[in-house]
Tab-separated table of C-alpha atoms in Angstrom:
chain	number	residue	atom	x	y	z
A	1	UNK	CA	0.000	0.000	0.000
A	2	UNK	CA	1.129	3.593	-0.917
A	3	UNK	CA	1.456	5.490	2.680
A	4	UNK	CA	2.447	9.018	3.946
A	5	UNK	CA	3.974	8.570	7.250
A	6	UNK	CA	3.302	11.991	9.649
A	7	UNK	CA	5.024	11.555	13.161
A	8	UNK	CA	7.801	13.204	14.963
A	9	UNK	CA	8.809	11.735	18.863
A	10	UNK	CA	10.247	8.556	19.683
A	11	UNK	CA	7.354	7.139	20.143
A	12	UNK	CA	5.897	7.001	16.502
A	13	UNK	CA	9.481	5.308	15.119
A	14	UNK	CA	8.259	2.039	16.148
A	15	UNK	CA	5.564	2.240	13.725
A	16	UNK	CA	7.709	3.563	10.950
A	17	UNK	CA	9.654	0.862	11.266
A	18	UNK	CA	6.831	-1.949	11.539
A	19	UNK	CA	5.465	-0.646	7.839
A	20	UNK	CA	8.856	-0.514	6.596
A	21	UNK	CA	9.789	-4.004	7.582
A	22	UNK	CA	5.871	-5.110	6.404
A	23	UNK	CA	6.902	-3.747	2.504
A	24	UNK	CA	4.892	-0.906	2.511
A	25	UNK	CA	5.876	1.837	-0.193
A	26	UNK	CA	6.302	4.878	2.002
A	27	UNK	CA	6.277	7.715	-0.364
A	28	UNK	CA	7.447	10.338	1.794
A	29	UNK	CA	7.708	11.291	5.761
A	30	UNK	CA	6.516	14.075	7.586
A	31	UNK	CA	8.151	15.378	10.704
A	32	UNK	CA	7.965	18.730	12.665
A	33	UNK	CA	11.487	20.910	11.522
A	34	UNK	CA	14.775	20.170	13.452
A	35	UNK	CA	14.152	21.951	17.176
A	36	UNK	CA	17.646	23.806	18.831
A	37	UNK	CA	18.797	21.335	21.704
A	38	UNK	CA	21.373	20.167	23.541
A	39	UNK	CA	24.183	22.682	25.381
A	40	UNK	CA	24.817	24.165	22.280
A	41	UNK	CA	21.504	24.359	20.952
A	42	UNK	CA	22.344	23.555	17.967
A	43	UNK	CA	19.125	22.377	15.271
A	44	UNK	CA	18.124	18.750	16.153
A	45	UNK	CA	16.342	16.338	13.287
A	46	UNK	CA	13.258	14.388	15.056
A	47	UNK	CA	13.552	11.275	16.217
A	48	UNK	CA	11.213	10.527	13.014
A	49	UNK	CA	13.128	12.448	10.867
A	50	UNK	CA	16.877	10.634	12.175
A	51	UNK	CA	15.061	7.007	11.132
A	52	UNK	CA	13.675	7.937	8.216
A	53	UNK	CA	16.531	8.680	6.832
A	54	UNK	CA	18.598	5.936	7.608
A	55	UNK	CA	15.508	4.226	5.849
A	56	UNK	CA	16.718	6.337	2.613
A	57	UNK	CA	12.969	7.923	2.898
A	58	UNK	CA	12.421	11.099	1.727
A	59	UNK	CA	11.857	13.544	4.485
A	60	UNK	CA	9.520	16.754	4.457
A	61	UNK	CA	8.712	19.375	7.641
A	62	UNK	CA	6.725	22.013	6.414
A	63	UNK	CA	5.860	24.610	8.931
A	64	UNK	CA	2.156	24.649	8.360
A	65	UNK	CA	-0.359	22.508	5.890
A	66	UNK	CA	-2.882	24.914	5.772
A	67	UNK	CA	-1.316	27.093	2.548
A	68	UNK	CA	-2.314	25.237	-0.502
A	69	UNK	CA	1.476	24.965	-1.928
A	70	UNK	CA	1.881	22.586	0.918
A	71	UNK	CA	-1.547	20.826	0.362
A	72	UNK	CA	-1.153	20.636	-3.358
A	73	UNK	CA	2.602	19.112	-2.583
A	74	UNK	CA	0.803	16.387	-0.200
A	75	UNK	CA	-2.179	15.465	-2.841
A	76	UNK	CA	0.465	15.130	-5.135
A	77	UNK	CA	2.021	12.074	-3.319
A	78	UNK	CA	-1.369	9.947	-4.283
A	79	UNK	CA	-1.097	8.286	-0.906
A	80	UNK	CA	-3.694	5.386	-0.699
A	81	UNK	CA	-3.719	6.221	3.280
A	82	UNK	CA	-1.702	8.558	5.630
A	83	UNK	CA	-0.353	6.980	9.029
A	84	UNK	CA	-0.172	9.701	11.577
A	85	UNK	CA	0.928	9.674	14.990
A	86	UNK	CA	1.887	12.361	17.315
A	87	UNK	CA	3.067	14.381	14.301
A	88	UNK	CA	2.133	17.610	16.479
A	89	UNK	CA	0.554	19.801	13.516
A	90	UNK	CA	-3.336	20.107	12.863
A	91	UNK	CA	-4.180	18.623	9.448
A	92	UNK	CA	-7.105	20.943	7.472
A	93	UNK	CA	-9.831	19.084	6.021
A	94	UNK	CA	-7.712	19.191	2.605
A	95	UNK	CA	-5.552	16.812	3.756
A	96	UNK	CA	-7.445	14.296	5.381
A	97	UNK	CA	-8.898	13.973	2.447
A	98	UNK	CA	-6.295	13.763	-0.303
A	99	UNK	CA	-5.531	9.726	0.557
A	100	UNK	CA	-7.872	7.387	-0.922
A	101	UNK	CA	-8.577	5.892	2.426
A	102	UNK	CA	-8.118	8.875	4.257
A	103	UNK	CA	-5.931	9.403	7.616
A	104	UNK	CA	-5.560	6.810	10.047
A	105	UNK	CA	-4.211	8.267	13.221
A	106	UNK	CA	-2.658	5.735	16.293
A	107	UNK	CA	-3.629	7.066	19.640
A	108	UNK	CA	-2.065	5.457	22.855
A	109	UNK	CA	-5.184	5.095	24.791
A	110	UNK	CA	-8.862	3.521	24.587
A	111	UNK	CA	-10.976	6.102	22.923
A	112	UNK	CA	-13.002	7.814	23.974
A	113	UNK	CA	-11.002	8.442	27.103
A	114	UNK	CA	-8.304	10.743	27.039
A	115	UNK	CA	-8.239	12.370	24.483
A	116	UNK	CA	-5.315	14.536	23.377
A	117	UNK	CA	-2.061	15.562	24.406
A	118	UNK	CA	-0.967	13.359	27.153
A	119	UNK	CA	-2.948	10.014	26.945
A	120	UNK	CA	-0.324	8.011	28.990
A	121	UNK	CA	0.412	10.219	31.900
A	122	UNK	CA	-3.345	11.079	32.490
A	123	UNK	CA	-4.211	7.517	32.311
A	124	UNK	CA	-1.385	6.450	34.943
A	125	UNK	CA	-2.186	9.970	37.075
A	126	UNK	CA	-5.713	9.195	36.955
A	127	UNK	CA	-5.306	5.428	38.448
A	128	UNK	CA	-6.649	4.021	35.685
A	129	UNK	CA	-6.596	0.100	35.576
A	130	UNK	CA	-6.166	-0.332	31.697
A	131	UNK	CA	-4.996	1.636	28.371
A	132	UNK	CA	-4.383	0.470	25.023
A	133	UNK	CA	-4.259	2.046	21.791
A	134	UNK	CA	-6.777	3.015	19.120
A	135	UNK	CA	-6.524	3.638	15.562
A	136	UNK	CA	-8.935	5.713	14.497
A	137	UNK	CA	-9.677	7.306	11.070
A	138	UNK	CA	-9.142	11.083	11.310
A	139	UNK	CA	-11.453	13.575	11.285
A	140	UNK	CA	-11.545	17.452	11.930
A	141	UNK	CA	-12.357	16.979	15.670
A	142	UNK	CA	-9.817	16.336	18.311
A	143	UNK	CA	-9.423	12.759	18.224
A	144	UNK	CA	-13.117	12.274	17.788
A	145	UNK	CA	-13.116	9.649	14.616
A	146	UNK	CA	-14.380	6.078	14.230
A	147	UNK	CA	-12.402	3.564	15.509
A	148	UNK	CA	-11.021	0.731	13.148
A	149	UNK	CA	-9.255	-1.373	15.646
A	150	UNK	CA	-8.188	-1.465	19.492
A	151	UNK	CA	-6.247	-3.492	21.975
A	152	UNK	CA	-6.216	-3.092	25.534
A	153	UNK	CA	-3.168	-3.605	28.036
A	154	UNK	CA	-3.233	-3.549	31.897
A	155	UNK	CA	-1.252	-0.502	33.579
A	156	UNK	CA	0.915	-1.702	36.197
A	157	UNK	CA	1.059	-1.233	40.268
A	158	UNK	CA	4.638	0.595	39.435
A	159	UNK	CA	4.900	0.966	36.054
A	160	UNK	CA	5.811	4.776	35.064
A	161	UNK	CA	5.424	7.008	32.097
A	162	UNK	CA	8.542	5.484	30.010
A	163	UNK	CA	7.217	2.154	30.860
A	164	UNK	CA	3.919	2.021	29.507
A	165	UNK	CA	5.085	4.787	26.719
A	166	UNK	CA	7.483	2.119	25.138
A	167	UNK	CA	4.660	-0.958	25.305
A	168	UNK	CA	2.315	1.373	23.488
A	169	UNK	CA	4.350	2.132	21.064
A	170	UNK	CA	4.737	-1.560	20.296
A	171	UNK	CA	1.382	-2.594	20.746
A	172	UNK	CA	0.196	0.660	17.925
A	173	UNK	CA	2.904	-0.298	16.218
A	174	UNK	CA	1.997	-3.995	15.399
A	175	UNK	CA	-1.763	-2.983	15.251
A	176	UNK	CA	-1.297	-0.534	12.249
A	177	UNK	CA	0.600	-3.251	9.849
A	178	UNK	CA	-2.924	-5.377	10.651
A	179	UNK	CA	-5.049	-2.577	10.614
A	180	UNK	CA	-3.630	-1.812	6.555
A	181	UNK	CA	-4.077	-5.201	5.828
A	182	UNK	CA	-7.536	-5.455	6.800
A	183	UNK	CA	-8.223	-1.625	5.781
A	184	UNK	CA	-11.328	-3.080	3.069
A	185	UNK	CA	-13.033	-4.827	5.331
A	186	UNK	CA	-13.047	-3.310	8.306
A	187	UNK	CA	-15.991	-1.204	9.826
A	188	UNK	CA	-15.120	2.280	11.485
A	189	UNK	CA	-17.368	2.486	15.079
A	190	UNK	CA	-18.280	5.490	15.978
A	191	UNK	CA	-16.585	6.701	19.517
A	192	UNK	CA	-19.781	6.837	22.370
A	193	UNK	CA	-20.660	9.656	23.806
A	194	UNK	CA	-20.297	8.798	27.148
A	195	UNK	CA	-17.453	8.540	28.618
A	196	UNK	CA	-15.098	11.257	26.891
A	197	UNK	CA	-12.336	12.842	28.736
A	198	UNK	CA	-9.437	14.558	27.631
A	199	UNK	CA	-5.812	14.921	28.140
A	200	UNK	CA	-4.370	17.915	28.757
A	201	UNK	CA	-0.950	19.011	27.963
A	202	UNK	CA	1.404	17.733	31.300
A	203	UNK	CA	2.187	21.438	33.088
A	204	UNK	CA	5.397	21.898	34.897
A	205	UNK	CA	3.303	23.179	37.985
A	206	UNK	CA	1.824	19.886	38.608
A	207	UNK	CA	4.984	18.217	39.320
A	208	UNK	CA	5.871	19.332	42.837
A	209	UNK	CA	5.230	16.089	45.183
A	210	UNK	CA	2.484	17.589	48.403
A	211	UNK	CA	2.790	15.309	50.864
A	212	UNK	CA	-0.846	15.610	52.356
A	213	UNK	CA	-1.855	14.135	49.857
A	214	UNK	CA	-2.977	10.200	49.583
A	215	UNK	CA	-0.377	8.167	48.918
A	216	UNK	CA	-2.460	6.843	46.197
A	217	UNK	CA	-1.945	9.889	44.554
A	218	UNK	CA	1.440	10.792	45.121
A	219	UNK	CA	2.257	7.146	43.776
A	220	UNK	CA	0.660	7.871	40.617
A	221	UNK	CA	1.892	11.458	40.367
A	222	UNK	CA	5.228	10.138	40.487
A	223	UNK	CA	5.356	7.675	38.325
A	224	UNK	CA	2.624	9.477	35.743
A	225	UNK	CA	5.321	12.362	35.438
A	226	UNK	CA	8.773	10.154	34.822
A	227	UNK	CA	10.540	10.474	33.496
A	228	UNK	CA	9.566	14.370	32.236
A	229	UNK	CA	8.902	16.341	34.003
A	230	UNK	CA	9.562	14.436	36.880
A	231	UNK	CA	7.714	14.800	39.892
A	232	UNK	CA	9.545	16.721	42.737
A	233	UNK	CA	10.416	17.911	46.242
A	234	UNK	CA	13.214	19.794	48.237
A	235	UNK	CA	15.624	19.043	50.695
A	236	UNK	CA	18.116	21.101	52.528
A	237	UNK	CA	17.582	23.775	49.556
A	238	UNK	CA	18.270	21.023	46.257
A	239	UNK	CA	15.275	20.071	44.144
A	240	UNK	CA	15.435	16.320	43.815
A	241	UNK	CA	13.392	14.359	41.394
A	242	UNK	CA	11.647	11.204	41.816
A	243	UNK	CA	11.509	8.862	38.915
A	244	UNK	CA	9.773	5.901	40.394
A	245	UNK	CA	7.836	4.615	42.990
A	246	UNK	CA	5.358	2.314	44.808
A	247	UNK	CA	2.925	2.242	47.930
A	248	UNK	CA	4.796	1.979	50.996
A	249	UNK	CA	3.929	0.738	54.855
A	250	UNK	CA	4.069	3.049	57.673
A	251	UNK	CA	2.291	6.023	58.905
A	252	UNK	CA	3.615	9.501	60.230
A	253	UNK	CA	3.484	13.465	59.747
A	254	UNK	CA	3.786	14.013	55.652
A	255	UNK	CA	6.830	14.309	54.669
A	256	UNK	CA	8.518	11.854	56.876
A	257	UNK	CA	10.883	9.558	56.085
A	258	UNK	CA	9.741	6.196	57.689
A	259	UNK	CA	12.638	3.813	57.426
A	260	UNK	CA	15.963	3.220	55.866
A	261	UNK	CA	14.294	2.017	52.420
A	262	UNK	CA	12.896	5.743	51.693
A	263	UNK	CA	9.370	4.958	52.300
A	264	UNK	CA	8.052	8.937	53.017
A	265	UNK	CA	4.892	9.247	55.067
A	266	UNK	CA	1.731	10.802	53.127
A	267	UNK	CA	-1.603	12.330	54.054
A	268	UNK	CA	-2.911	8.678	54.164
A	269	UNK	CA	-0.602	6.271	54.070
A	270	UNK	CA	3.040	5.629	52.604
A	271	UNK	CA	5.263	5.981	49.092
A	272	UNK	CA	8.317	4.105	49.190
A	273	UNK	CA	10.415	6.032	46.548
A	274	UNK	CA	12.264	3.709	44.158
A	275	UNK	CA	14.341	6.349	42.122
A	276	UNK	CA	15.704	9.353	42.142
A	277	UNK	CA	17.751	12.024	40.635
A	278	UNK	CA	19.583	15.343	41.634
A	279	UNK	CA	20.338	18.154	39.469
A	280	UNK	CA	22.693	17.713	37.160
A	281	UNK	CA	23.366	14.324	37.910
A	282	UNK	CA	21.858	10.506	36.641
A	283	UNK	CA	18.699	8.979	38.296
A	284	UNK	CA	19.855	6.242	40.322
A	285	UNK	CA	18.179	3.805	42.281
A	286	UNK	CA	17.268	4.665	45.873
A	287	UNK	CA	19.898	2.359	48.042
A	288	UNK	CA	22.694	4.112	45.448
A	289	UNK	CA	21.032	7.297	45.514
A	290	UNK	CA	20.895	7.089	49.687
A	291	UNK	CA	24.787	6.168	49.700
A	292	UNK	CA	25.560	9.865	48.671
A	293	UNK	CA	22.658	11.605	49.736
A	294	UNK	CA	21.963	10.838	53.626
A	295	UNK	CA	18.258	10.693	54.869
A	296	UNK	CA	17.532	8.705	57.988
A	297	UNK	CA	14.332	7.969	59.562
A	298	UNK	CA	12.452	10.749	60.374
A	299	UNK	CA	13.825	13.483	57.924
A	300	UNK	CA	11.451	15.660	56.625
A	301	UNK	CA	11.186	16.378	53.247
């Protein structure tokens, strides 16, 4: 089949790569232009971009589709379908519906719940007890299309961000290749009603750890936010980072660290944090990170 790819993070290459490797003829790749980064700040390529071009695929990253060079330049491809997944531009109505079949778009979570920007943190923040991915056929709505096909996955008691970020990308990755080879006869549902919520863009505000709260929710702040933008607190004036975690025993005043294993009393109940990271230096795991960084029972954090 004749495909546009549109995708730009790490987490669409494993799709590129599954329709490579499944002999589709990828006409050309969209990605969002190199971004400055690094200490120098010099222009980075995408991860999308850096694949696709060891693929030998031709690589485009217009600034915009909505001028009609750019959507004459697209039609012009005579794409049977466009795969699309977090490219991270809005595509007018012109271009969803220059492919024969349209756009298909992979979405990391079970429609129509979370919606959005940040499907896999608000699913782990919210407690949820599954995810999956969708892929949906694109329309002008904010992920509001039918759905062709779905899978499900459990979230994990400790799995984080990264985790359940790679898995998806696997799972959306092998359900695309089937979902192309089934594209004739498969029936687009319509997403219910009920049920909607949406995902909102992850802000830098929300990441400072409050002990009073539940440790429910600390647990699932923590590990919703890692590893960016990392969930937080201060001690003796450093901002340290907390990568992972899990429910711990104990009670106390929040804040208080319980035992030697870095379980840190909450509102209601415990978190025993897992992993952690100072500025400027690696995350490590907590009985390294507690070899350089001293914080016996009852420290307050």
């Amino acid at each position: 089949m004749r495909l546009v790819f549109m995708g730009t993070p790490a987490f669409s290459v494993a799709a590129l790569d599954a329709l490579h490797e499944a002999g589709h003829d990828i006409a050309c790749v969209y990605s969002q232009p190199p971004r400055p980064a690094g200490r120098g700040k010099k222009d980075r390529p995408s991860p999308v971009q850096t694949r696709a071009e060891t693929l030998g695929l031709e690589v485009r990253h217009p600034v915009s589709l909505r001028n009609p060079e750019a959507q004459a330049e697209f039609a012009a491809l005579n794409a049977d379908v466009a795969v699309v997944v977090a490219y991270g531009l809005i595509l007018p109505q012109p271009i969803l519906d220059a492919p024969t079949h349209g756009c298909l778009n992979i979405h990391a979570s079970l429609l129509p719940r979370w919606r959005g920007a940040a499907p896999i943190h608000r699913a782990i923040m919210a407690g949820d007890a599954e995810t999956g991915v969708c892929i949906m056929q694109m329309e002008a709505g904010l992920d509001t299309g039918p759905v062709l096909m779905r899978e499900a996955t459990a979230i994990g008691a400790t799995e984080t961000t990264a985790d359940l970020h790679d898995r998806l990308a696997a799972i959306g990755a092998d359900l695309v290749v089937k979902t192309l080879d089934a594209l004739p006869d498969l029936t687009p549902h319509p997403q219910p009603e009920d049920g909607v919520t949406y995902a909102h863009k992850i802000d830098k505000a929300e990441a400072a750890i409050d002990w009073a709260q539940p440790a429910a929710i600390v647990d699932r702040q923590i590990r919703g936010l890692s590893p960016f933008p990392g969930a937080w607190f201060e001690h003796e004036g450093a901002r340290i980072k907390v990568l992972g975690s899990a429910l711990g025993d104990g009670t106390g005043a929040p804040g208080t660290v319980l035992d030697d294993a870095l379980s840190v009393a909450c509102g209601d109940g415990a978190v025993r944090l897992t992993r952690l990271q100072r500025a400027g230096k690696a995350a490590q795991d907590a009985d390294v990170f507690l070899r350089g960084n001293v914080m016996p029972k009852g420290t307050v954090l």
